[in-house]
PDB file of C-alpha atoms and ligand atoms in Angstrom:
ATOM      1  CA  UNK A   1      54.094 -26.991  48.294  1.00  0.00           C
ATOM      2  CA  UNK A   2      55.500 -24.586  46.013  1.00  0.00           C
ATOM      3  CA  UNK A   3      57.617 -26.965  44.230  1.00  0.00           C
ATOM      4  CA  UNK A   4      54.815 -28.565  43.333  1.00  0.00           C
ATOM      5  CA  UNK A   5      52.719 -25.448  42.466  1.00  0.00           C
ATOM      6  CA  UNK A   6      55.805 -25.000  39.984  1.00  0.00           C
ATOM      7  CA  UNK A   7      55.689 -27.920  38.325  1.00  0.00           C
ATOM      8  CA  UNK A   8      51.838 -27.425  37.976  1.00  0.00           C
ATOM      9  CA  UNK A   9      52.119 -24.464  36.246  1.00  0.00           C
ATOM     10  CA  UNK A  10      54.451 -25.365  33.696  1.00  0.00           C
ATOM     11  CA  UNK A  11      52.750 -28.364  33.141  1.00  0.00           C
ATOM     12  CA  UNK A  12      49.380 -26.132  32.448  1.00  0.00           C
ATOM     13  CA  UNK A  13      51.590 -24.098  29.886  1.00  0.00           C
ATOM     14  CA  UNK A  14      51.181 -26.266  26.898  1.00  0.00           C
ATOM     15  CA  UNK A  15      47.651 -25.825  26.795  1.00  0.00           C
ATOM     16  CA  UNK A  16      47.745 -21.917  27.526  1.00  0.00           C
ATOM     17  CA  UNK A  17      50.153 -22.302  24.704  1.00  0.00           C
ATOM     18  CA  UNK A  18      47.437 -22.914  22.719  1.00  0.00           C
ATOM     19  CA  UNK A  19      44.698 -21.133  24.293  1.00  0.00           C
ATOM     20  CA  UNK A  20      46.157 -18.152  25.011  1.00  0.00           C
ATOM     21  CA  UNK A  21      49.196 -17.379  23.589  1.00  0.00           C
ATOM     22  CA  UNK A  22      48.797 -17.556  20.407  1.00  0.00           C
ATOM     23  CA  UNK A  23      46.231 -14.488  20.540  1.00  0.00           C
ATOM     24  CA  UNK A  24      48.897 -12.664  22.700  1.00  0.00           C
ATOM     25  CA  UNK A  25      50.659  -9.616  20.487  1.00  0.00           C
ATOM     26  CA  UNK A  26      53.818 -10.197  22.012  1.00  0.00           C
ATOM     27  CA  UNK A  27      55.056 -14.157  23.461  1.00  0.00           C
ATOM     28  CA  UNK A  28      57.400 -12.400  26.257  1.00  0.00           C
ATOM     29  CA  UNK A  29      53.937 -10.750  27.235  1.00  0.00           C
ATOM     30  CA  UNK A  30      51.777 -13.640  27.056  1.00  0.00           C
ATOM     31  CA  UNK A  31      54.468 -15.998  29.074  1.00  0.00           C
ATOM     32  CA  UNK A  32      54.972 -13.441  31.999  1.00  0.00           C
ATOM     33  CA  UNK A  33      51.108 -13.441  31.922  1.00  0.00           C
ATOM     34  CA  UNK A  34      50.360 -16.510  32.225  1.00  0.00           C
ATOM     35  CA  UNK A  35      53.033 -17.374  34.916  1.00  0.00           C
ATOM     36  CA  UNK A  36      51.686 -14.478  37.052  1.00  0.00           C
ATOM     37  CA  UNK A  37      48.147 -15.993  36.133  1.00  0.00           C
ATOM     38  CA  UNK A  38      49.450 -19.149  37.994  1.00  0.00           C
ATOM     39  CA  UNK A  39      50.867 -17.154  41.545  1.00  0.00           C
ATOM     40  CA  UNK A  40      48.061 -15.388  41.442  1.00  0.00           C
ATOM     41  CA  UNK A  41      45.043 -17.531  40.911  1.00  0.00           C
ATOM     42  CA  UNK A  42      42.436 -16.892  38.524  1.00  0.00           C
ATOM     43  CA  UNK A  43      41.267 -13.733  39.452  1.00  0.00           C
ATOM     44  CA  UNK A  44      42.380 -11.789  35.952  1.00  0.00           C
ATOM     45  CA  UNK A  45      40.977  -8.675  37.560  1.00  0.00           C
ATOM     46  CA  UNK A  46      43.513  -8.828  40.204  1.00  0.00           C
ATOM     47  CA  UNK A  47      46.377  -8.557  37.290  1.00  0.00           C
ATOM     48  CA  UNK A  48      47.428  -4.551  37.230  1.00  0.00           C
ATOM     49  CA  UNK A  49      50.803  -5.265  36.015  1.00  0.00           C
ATOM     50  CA  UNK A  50      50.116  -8.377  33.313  1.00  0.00           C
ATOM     51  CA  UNK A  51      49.174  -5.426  30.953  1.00  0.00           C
ATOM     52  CA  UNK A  52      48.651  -6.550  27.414  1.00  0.00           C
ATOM     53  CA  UNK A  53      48.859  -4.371  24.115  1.00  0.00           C
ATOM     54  CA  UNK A  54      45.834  -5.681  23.075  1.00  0.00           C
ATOM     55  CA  UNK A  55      43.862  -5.445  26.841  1.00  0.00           C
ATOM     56  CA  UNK A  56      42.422  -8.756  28.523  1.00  0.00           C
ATOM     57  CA  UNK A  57      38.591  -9.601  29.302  1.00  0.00           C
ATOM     58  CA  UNK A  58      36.646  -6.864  31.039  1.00  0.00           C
ATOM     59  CA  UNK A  59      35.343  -7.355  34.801  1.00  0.00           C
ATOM     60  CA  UNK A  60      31.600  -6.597  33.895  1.00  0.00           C
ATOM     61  CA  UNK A  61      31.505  -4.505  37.337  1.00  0.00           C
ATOM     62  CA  UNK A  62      33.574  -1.619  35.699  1.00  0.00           C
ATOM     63  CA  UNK A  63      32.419  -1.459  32.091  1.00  0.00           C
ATOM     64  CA  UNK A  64      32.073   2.172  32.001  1.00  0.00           C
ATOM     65  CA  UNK A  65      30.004   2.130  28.314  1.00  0.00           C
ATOM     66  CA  UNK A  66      28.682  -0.221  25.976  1.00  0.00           C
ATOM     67  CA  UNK A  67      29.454   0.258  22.063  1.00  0.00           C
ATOM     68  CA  UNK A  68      26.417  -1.250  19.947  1.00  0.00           C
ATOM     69  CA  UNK A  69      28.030  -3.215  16.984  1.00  0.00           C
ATOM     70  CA  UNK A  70      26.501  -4.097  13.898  1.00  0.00           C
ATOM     71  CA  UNK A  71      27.565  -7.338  11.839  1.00  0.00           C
ATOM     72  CA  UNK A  72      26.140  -8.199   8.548  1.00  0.00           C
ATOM     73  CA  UNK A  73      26.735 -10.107   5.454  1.00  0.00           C
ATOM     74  CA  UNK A  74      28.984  -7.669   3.715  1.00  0.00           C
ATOM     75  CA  UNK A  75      31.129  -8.689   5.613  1.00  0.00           C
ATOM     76  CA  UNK A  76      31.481  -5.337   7.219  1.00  0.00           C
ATOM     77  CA  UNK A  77      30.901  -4.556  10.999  1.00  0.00           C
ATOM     78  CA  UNK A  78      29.182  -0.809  11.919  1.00  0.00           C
ATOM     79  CA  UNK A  79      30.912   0.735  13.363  1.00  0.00           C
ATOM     80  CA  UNK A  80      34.128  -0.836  12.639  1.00  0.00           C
ATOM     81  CA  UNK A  81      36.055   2.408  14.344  1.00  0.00           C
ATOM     82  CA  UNK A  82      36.310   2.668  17.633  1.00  0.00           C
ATOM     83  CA  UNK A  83      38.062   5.089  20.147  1.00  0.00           C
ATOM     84  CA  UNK A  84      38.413   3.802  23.852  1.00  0.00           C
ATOM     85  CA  UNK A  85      40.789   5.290  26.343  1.00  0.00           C
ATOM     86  CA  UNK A  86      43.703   3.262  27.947  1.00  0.00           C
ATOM     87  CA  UNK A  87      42.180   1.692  30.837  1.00  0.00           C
ATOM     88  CA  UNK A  88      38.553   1.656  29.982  1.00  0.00           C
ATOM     89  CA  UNK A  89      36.299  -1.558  29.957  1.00  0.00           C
ATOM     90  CA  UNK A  90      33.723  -1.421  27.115  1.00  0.00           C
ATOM     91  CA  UNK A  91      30.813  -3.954  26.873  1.00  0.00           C
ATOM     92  CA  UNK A  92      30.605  -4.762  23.397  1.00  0.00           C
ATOM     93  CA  UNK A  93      26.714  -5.337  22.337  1.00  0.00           C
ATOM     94  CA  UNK A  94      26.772  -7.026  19.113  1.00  0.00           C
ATOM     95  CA  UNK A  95      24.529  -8.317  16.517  1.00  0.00           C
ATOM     96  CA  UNK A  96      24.382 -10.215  13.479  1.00  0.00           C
ATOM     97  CA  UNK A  97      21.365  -9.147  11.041  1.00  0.00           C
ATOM     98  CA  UNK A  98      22.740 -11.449   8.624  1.00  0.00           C
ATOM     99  CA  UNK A  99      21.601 -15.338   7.078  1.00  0.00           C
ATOM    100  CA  UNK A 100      25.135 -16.707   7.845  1.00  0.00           C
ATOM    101  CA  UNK A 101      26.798 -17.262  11.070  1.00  0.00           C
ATOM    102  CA  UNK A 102      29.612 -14.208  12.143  1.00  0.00           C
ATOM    103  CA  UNK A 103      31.782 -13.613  15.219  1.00  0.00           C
ATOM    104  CA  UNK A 104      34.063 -10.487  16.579  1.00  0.00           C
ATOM    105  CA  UNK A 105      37.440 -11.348  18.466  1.00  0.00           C
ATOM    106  CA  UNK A 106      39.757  -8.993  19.091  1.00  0.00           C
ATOM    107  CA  UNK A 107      43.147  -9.309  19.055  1.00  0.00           C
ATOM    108  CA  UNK A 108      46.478  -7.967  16.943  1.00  0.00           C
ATOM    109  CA  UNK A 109      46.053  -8.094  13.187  1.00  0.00           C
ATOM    110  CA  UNK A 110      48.650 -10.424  13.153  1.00  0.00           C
ATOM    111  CA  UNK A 111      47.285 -12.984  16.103  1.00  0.00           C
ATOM    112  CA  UNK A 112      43.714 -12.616  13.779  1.00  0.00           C
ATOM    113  CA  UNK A 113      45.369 -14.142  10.780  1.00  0.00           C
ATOM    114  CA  UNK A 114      46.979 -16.871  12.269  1.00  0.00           C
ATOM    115  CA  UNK A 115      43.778 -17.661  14.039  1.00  0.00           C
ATOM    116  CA  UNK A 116      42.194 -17.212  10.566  1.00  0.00           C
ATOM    117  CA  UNK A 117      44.718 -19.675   9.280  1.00  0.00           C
ATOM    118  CA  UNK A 118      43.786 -21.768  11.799  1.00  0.00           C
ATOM    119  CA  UNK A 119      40.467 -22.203  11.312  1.00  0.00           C
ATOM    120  CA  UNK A 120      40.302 -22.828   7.745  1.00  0.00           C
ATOM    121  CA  UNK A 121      42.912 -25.693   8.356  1.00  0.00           C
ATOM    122  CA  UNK A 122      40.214 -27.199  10.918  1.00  0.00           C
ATOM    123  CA  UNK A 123      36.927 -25.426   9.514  1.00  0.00           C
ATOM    124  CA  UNK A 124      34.179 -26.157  11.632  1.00  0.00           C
ATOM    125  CA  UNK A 125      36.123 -26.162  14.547  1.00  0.00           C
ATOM    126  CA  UNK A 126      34.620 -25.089  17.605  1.00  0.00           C
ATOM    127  CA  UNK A 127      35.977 -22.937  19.700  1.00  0.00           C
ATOM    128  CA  UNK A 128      35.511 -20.455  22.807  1.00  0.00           C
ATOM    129  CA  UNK A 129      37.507 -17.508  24.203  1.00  0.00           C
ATOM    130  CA  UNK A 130      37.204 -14.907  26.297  1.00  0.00           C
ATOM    131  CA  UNK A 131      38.203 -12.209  23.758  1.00  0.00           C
ATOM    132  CA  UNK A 132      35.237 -14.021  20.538  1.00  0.00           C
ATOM    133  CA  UNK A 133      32.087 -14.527  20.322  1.00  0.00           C
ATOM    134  CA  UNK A 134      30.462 -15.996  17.532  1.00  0.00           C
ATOM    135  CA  UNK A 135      26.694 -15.250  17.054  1.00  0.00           C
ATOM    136  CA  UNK A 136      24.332 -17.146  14.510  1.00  0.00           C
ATOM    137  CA  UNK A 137      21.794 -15.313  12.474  1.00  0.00           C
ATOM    138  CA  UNK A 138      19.480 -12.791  13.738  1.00  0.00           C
ATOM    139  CA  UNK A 139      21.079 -13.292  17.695  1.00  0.00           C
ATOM    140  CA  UNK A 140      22.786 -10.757  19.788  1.00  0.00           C
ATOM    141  CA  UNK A 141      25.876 -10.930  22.334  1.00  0.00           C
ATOM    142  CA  UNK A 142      27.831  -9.224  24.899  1.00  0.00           C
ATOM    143  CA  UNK A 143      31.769  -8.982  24.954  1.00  0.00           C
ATOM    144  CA  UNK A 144      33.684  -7.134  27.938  1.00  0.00           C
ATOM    145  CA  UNK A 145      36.930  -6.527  26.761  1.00  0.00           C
ATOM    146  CA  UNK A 146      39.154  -3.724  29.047  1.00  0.00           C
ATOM    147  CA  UNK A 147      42.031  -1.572  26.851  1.00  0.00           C
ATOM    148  CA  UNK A 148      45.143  -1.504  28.943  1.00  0.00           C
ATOM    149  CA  UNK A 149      47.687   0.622  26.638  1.00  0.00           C
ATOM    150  CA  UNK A 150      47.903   3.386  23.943  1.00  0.00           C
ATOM    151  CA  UNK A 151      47.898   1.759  20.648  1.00  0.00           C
ATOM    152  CA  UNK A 152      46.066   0.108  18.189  1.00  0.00           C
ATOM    153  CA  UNK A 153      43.890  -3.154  18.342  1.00  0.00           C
ATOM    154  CA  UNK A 154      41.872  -4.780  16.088  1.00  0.00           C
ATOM    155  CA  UNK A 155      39.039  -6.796  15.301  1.00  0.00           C
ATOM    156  CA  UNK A 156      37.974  -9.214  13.071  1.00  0.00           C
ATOM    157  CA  UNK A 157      35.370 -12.566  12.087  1.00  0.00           C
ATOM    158  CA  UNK A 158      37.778 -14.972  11.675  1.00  0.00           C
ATOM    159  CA  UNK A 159      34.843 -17.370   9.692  1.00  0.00           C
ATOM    160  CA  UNK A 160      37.340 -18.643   6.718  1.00  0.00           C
ATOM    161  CA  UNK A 161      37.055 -16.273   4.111  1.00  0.00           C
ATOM    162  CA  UNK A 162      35.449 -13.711   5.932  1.00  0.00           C
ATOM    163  CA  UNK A 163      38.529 -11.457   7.300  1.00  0.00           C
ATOM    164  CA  UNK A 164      40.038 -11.415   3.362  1.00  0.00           C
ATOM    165  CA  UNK A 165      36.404  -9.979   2.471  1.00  0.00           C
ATOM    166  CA  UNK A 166      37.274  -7.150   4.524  1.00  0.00           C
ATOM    167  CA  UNK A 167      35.520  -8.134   7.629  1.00  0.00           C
ATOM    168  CA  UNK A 168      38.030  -6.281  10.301  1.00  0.00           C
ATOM    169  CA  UNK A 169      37.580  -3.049  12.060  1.00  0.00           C
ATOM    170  CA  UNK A 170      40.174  -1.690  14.827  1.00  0.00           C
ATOM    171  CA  UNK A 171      39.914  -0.146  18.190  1.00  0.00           C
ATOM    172  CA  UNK A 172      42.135   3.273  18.741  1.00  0.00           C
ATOM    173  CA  UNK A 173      43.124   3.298  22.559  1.00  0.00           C
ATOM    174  CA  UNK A 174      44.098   6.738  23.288  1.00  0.00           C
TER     175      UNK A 174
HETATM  176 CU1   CU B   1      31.705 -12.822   9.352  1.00  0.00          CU
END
């Protein structure tokens, strides 16, 4: 039984590879994660010690505020700085008041880019995490995200062109 449980999870890994890890600030973070992820089960809110510098999606049960977010096509979101203490689980309400499609994830500055790069190797592509949304014109969202450590994390629309117009803002967890 657990040999096979083994096997299972590494066999899953290739595609949290690619889901997951790639948005994870640090690899050695984002492996112990997900291997803890598969012991565990799938209940993330369970995982007290898989702490992540940037956080990990917010049980809506203990969101203790909600920060209204503006995005528009100046590519600029409002307010695009934001203090949250270590710990805390923020509902994100977001909306776009502009004529072309935008989206928030959150992430590491660095993890954004290379999802940026991503994306305008494969624009168009479609995809759906729990740290993004993407909202068309005129529509409004909800992301629970929950800050785990001290530090900085940011935020950014990763439509191509988009982050290089300045579309990024940053969360300070104190
Ligand atoms: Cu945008």
């Amino acid at each position: 039984m657990k040999k096979t449980f083994t096997i299972l999870a590494f066999s899953l890994l290739p595609a949290f590879a690619i889901a997951a890890v790639d948005h994870s600030a640090h690899a050695m973070h984002g492996m112990q994660g997900h291997e803890m992820h598969g012991m565990q089960g799938h209940d993330m809110s369970t995982m007290t010690q898989a702490t992540s510098a940037v956080g990990q999606p917010g049980d809506p049960a203990n969101v203790s505020r909600t920060i209204e977010i503006i995005m528009d096509d100046n590519m600029r979101f409002t307010p695009s700085d934001i203090q949250v203490e270590a710990g805390e689980t923020v509902r994100f309400f977001i909306k776009n008041v502009g004529q072309v499609p935008h989206e928030m994830v959150i992430g590491s500055i660095e993890e954004l880019k290379a999802h940026a790069a991503e994306m305008l190797a494969a624009p168009g592509m479609e995809h759906e995490e729990p740290n993004m949304i993407t909202l068309q014109p005129g529509k409004v969202g909800g992301l629970v995200w929950q800050f785990d450590q001290p530090g900085k994390v940011d935020f950014a629309c990763l439509i191509p062109g988009h982050t290089e117009a300045g579309m990024v803002g940053k969360v300070e967890v104190i």
